[in-house]
Structures are given as C-alpha cells and as structure tokens.
Coordinates of C-alpha atoms and ligand atoms in Angstrom, one line a residue:
X1 CA 25.1 87.6 -30.1
X2 CA 23.6 84.8 -28.0
X3 CA 25.1 81.4 -27.8
X4 CA 28.3 82.2 -29.6
X5 CA 31.9 82.8 -28.3
X6 CA 32.0 86.3 -29.9
X7 CA 33.7 88.6 -27.3
X8 CA 33.7 85.8 -24.7
X9 CA 36.7 84.8 -22.6
X10 CA 37.5 81.1 -22.6
X11 CA 40.1 79.7 -20.1
X12 CA 41.6 76.4 -21.3
X13 CA 43.7 74.4 -18.9
X14 CA 46.0 71.8 -20.4
X15 CA 49.2 71.5 -22.5
X16 CA 50.3 73.3 -25.6
X17 CA 49.4 70.4 -27.9
X18 CA 46.8 67.7 -28.2
X19 CA 43.1 68.3 -27.5
X20 CA 43.8 71.5 -25.5
X21 CA 45.4 73.1 -28.5
X22 CA 42.5 72.3 -30.8
X23 CA 40.1 73.8 -28.3
X24 CA 42.2 77.0 -28.0
X25 CA 42.4 77.5 -31.7
X26 CA 38.7 76.7 -32.3
X27 CA 37.5 79.0 -29.5
X28 CA 39.7 81.8 -30.9
X29 CA 38.4 81.2 -34.5
X30 CA 34.9 81.7 -33.0
X31 CA 35.8 85.1 -31.7
X32 CA 36.8 84.4 -28.1
X33 CA 39.7 85.8 -26.2
X34 CA 41.5 82.7 -25.0
X35 CA 43.6 82.1 -21.9
X36 CA 45.7 79.0 -22.2
X37 CA 46.8 77.9 -18.7
X38 CA 49.1 75.1 -17.6
X39 CA 52.1 74.0 -15.7
X40 CA 54.5 75.3 -18.4
X41 CA 53.6 78.9 -19.0
X42 CA 56.5 79.7 -21.3
X43 CA 55.8 76.7 -23.5
X44 CA 52.1 77.8 -23.8
X45 CA 53.2 81.5 -24.5
X46 CA 55.4 80.4 -27.4
X47 CA 52.8 77.9 -28.8
X48 CA 50.4 80.6 -30.1
X49 CA 51.4 83.6 -32.1
X50 CA 48.1 85.5 -31.6
X51 CA 47.6 88.5 -29.3
X52 CA 44.1 87.1 -28.6
X53 CA 45.6 84.1 -26.9
X54 CA 47.4 84.7 -23.6
X55 CA 49.2 82.2 -21.4
X56 CA 49.0 81.7 -17.6
X57 CA 50.5 79.3 -15.1
X58 CA 48.5 76.9 -13.1
X59 CA 49.0 73.5 -11.4
X60 CA 45.7 71.8 -10.7
X61 CA 47.1 69.8 -7.8
X62 CA 47.9 73.1 -6.0
X63 CA 45.1 75.2 -4.5
X64 CA 47.2 78.3 -4.0
X65 CA 48.1 78.1 -7.7
X66 CA 44.4 77.8 -8.7
X67 CA 43.4 80.7 -6.4
X68 CA 46.2 82.9 -7.8
X69 CA 45.1 82.1 -11.4
X70 CA 41.5 83.0 -10.5
X71 CA 42.7 86.3 -9.1
X72 CA 44.9 87.1 -12.2
X73 CA 42.3 86.3 -14.9
X74 CA 39.3 88.0 -13.3
X75 CA 35.9 87.4 -14.9
X76 CA 35.6 84.7 -17.6
X77 CA 32.8 83.1 -19.5
X78 CA 33.9 79.5 -20.0
X79 CA 36.5 77.3 -18.2
X80 CA 37.7 74.1 -19.8
X81 CA 39.9 71.6 -18.0
X82 CA 41.7 69.0 -20.1
X83 CA 44.5 68.2 -17.6
X84 CA 45.1 64.6 -16.8
X85 CA 47.7 62.3 -15.3
X86 CA 46.8 58.8 -16.4
X87 CA 47.2 55.8 -14.0
X88 CA 47.3 53.1 -16.7
X89 CA 48.0 49.4 -15.9
X90 CA 46.6 46.2 -14.5
X91 CA 45.5 46.2 -10.8
X92 CA 48.7 44.4 -9.8
X93 CA 50.8 47.2 -11.2
X94 CA 48.8 50.2 -9.8
X95 CA 50.5 52.3 -7.2
X96 CA 48.6 54.4 -4.7
X97 CA 50.6 57.5 -5.7
X98 CA 49.7 57.2 -9.4
X99 CA 46.0 56.8 -8.5
X100 CA 46.1 59.8 -6.2
X101 CA 47.9 61.9 -8.8
X102 CA 45.2 60.9 -11.4
X103 CA 42.3 61.9 -9.1
X104 CA 44.1 65.0 -7.9
X105 CA 44.6 66.2 -11.5
X106 CA 41.4 65.3 -13.1
X107 CA 38.8 65.2 -10.3
X108 CA 39.9 67.3 -7.4
X109 CA 41.7 69.9 -9.5
X110 CA 38.7 70.8 -11.7
X111 CA 36.5 70.8 -8.5
X112 CA 38.9 73.4 -7.0
X113 CA 38.9 75.3 -10.3
X114 CA 35.1 75.4 -10.0
X115 CA 35.4 76.6 -6.4
X116 CA 37.7 79.5 -7.1
X117 CA 36.4 80.5 -10.6
X118 CA 32.7 80.1 -10.2
X119 CA 32.2 83.5 -8.5
X120 CA 33.8 85.1 -11.5
X121 CA 31.8 83.3 -14.3
X122 CA 29.8 85.8 -16.4
X123 CA 26.1 85.1 -16.9
X124 CA 25.6 82.3 -19.5
X125 CA 29.0 80.8 -18.7
X126 CA 30.0 77.2 -18.2
X127 CA 32.6 74.7 -17.1
X128 CA 33.6 71.8 -19.4
X129 CA 35.5 69.0 -17.7
X130 CA 37.2 65.9 -19.3
X131 CA 36.1 62.3 -18.7
X132 CA 37.1 59.5 -21.1
X133 CA 35.9 56.4 -22.8
X134 CA 37.2 54.1 -20.0
X135 CA 34.5 55.5 -17.7
X136 CA 32.1 53.5 -19.9
X137 CA 34.1 50.6 -21.2
X138 CA 35.5 48.1 -18.7
X139 CA 38.6 46.5 -20.1
X140 CA 41.5 45.2 -18.1
X141 CA 44.5 47.6 -17.9
X142 CA 42.5 50.8 -17.5
X143 CA 41.0 50.5 -14.0
X144 CA 42.8 53.6 -12.7
X145 CA 41.9 55.6 -15.8
X146 CA 38.3 54.3 -15.7
X147 CA 37.6 55.1 -12.1
X148 CA 39.1 58.6 -12.5
X149 CA 36.9 59.3 -15.6
X150 CA 33.9 57.8 -13.9
X151 CA 34.4 60.3 -11.0
X152 CA 34.5 63.2 -13.5
X153 CA 31.1 62.1 -14.8
X154 CA 29.7 62.3 -11.2
X155 CA 31.4 65.6 -10.3
X156 CA 29.9 67.1 -13.5
X157 CA 26.4 66.3 -12.3
X158 CA 27.0 67.5 -8.8
X159 CA 28.6 70.8 -9.9
X160 CA 25.8 71.4 -12.4
X161 CA 23.3 71.3 -9.5
X162 CA 25.4 73.3 -7.0
X163 CA 26.6 75.9 -9.3
X164 CA 23.4 76.5 -11.3
X165 CA 22.6 78.5 -13.3
X166 CA 26.3 78.1 -14.3
X167 CA 26.3 75.1 -16.6
X168 CA 28.7 72.2 -16.1
X169 CA 29.3 69.5 -18.7
X170 CA 32.0 67.0 -19.5
X171 CA 33.4 65.5 -22.7
X172 CA 34.3 61.8 -22.8
X173 CA 36.7 61.3 -25.7
X174 CA 37.5 57.9 -27.3
X175 CA 40.9 57.2 -28.6
X176 CA 42.5 60.3 -30.1
X177 CA 46.0 60.6 -31.5
X178 CA 47.4 63.4 -29.4
X179 CA 50.7 61.9 -28.4
X180 CA 49.1 60.4 -25.4
X181 CA 49.6 57.0 -26.8
X182 CA 53.3 57.4 -27.8
X183 CA 54.4 55.3 -24.9
X184 CA 53.2 52.2 -26.8
X185 CA 56.0 52.8 -29.4
X186 CA 55.4 53.4 -33.1
X187 CA 54.4 49.8 -33.9
X188 CA 52.4 49.4 -30.8
X189 CA 50.5 52.6 -31.4
X190 CA 49.7 51.8 -35.0
X191 CA 48.5 48.3 -34.1
X192 CA 46.4 49.7 -31.2
X193 CA 44.8 52.4 -33.4
X194 CA 44.1 49.9 -36.1
X195 CA 42.5 47.6 -33.5
X196 CA 40.3 50.4 -32.1
X197 CA 39.4 51.7 -35.5
X198 CA 38.3 48.3 -36.7
X199 CA 36.0 47.9 -33.6
X200 CA 34.6 51.4 -33.6
X201 CA 31.2 51.7 -35.3
X202 CA 32.5 54.8 -37.1
X203 CA 35.5 52.9 -38.4
X204 CA 38.3 55.2 -37.2
X205 CA 39.9 56.7 -34.2
X206 CA 39.2 60.4 -33.3
X207 CA 41.0 63.7 -34.0
X208 CA 41.5 66.6 -31.6
X209 CA 39.1 68.6 -33.8
X210 CA 36.3 66.0 -33.2
X211 CA 36.7 66.8 -29.5
X212 CA 37.1 70.5 -29.8
X213 CA 33.9 70.7 -31.7
X214 CA 32.1 68.9 -28.9
X215 CA 33.6 71.4 -26.4
X216 CA 32.3 74.3 -28.5
X217 CA 28.8 72.7 -28.5
X218 CA 29.0 72.3 -24.7
X219 CA 30.0 75.9 -24.2
X220 CA 27.4 77.4 -26.5
X221 CA 24.3 75.2 -26.0
X222 CA 22.6 77.2 -23.2
X223 CA 20.1 74.4 -22.5
X224 CA 22.6 71.6 -21.7
X225 CA 24.0 71.0 -18.2
X226 CA 25.1 68.0 -16.1
X227 CA 25.9 66.0 -19.3
X228 CA 28.9 63.9 -20.2
X229 CA 29.0 64.0 -24.0
X230 CA 30.5 60.7 -25.3
X231 CA 32.6 61.5 -28.4
X232 CA 34.2 58.2 -28.8
X233 CA 33.2 56.7 -32.2
X234 CA 30.9 54.3 -30.4
X235 CA 33.8 52.4 -28.9
X236 CA 32.0 51.2 -25.7
X237 CA 29.1 49.8 -27.8
X238 CA 31.2 47.0 -29.3
Ligands
LIG1 N1 44.0 61.3 -26.1 C1 43.1 60.3 -25.9 O1 43.0 59.3 -26.6 C2 42.1 60.5 -24.8 C3 41.1 59.5 -24.5 C4 40.2 59.7 -23.5 C5 40.2 60.8 -22.7 N2 41.2 61.8 -23.0 C6 41.2 63.0 -22.1 O2 41.2 64.2 -22.9 C7 42.0 65.2 -22.2 C8 43.0 65.7 -23.2 O3 43.8 64.6 -23.7 P1 45.2 64.8 -24.5 O4 45.5 63.5 -25.0 O5 45.0 66.0 -25.4 O6 46.2 65.4 -23.4 P2 47.0 64.6 -22.3 O7 48.1 63.9 -22.9 O8 46.0 63.8 -21.4 O9 47.6 65.8 -21.6 C9 47.1 66.3 -20.4 C10 48.0 67.3 -19.9 O10 47.6 67.8 -18.7 C11 48.6 68.5 -18.1 N3 48.7 68.4 -16.7 C12 49.0 67.3 -16.0 N4 49.0 67.5 -14.7 C13 48.6 68.8 -14.6 C14 48.4 69.6 -13.4 N5 48.6 69.2 -12.2 N6 48.0 70.9 -13.7 C15 47.8 71.4 -14.9 N7 48.0 70.6 -16.0 C16 48.4 69.4 -15.8 C17 50.0 68.0 -18.7 O11 50.6 69.0 -19.5 P3 52.0 69.7 -19.1 O12 52.9 68.5 -19.0 O13 52.3 70.6 -20.2 O14 51.7 70.3 -17.8 C18 49.5 66.9 -19.6 O15 50.2 66.8 -20.8 C19 42.6 64.5 -21.0 O16 41.8 64.8 -19.9 C20 42.5 63.1 -21.3 O17 42.5 62.2 -20.2 C21 42.1 61.7 -24.0

C-alpha cells in the first residue's frame, strides 16, 4: 500500500505524554510498528500496553546516545522528533545555558538524528521535526522559544535539500494543552488558554490529536518536503 503507514516503522522521540503520545497512538492505529524513544525508557515502556510499540532510550543532546539508538533500531521509515527544552522569559531573564539547552535539544539534536538515521531510512521515508507558533508570532516573553523554533524551520529546508529524496518536514503547533503550560498554575493556565482561544480565528486552543493528524499527513504525503506546517488555529494572524 502506497502512502500509508501499514507495515512501516515509525520512530517517535519525546515523552510518554503530550503530543508524542498522540503521534505514537495514531501511527500505531494506522498499522505502523512504533518505537517510542526518550530519556526515560522505563516510563515509555510502561506507557503503552501494545507489543507493536517498543521503547528505546535516547538523549538528543548526546551524539553517542543518538548513534547507539540508530544502531539498535536498524532501518526505519519515519523519524519524528518532538523533544524540546523551552527557554521562556523576557530577554532580561534569559540565561545562555537555557538558550543553549533549547537549541541543543530542538535544533542540533534533530540534526544529529538526521545524520545518524538518514542512512537507514527506507525508500519513501521522512523526518518530521517540531517548530512552534512563536517562530511566526513575535511577542515579548518568547524570544528564546521563537528563535529556537525559527531555526527548526530553517533546518527543515536545509535537510530537505541535502537528504533528498528523503523528505523532511516540520510541524508548528499553536497552543496545545499537553501539560507544557502547567507552570502557569491552574488559574494562569485557564486564563491564558481563554485569552488564546478568544484571539484564534478557530476560537479554541489545539489538542494533541490536531497535531498528530498533521504529523500523519507529513509522513504519508509523498509530494511534500521542506515545509513547516502551521497547525496553530491561525494564532499568528491576529
Ligand atoms: N504544547 C504546546 O502548546 C506547544 C506549542 C508549540 C510547540 N510545541 C512543540 O511541540 C512539541 C511537543 O510538545 P509537548 O507539549 O507535547 O511536549 P513538551 O512538553 O515540549 O515535551 C518535550 C519533551 O522532550 C523531552 N526531552 C527534553 N530534552 C530531551 C533530550 N535531550 N532528549 C530527548 N528528549 C528530550 C522531555 O521528555 P522527558 O522529560 O520524558 O525526557 C520533554 O518533556 C515540542 O517540540 C514543543 O516545543 C508545543
């Protein structure tokens, strides 16, 4: 079957919840064998009770860990990286270390994933990276997040050219309730979500399934490469 995930192997880097979990479950429901990889292998292993979903350890800030993952998993069809380490805050509060961690995790890490795994991608395969709405919306407090996500958009296009015919795309989510905003506190989170939903042309914030569906599209549309798909409710437009 062309352009489906039936009998394909999909490697998803991230945590056991949030957007990564929605991608793992959707890919599995479409017939893929799924490898969930992240820093906490035992947590990932216990998160899914399905022999078609296996767990592997990887730290995207460690090249030896990425190379070892590539050796263990062998050939794969699609690689998705959702890992991130956000550097939120105003310029005055930003620390060099936080910015470096953000770039290392979301820009350099996926680039190294592409380096070590691209020789093992089966024909028709792809990489899907993760950018984010603040690459395209410039509001104070998100400089570190925005420049990291902007760099992902660039890396996606560069890799699409260098790795061709392997396809490389990115997804840019808007605000999604994954637990990533829990640091705002219950009231702060509710107020922020209401504020974003009111401004979004679609009138709501997003769900992990909204994003997983876009990842599925990126993996299976064999005519799309070098694109960042904005799945953000239209937030940057308003
Ligand atoms: N949620 C949103 O509103 C939103 C908005 C825009 C963009 N995005 C992007 O969408 C993606 C998924 O978002 P999310 O909210 O589901 O998850 P998230 O909270 O951003 O989780 C990312 C996970 O990446 C893992 N990670 C961090 N450093 C790592 C490393 N060195 N190696 C491997 N894994 C590492 C961590 O899991 P462990 O602690 O288990 O290792 C972390 O929980 C991210 O790239 C995020 O930036 C999300």
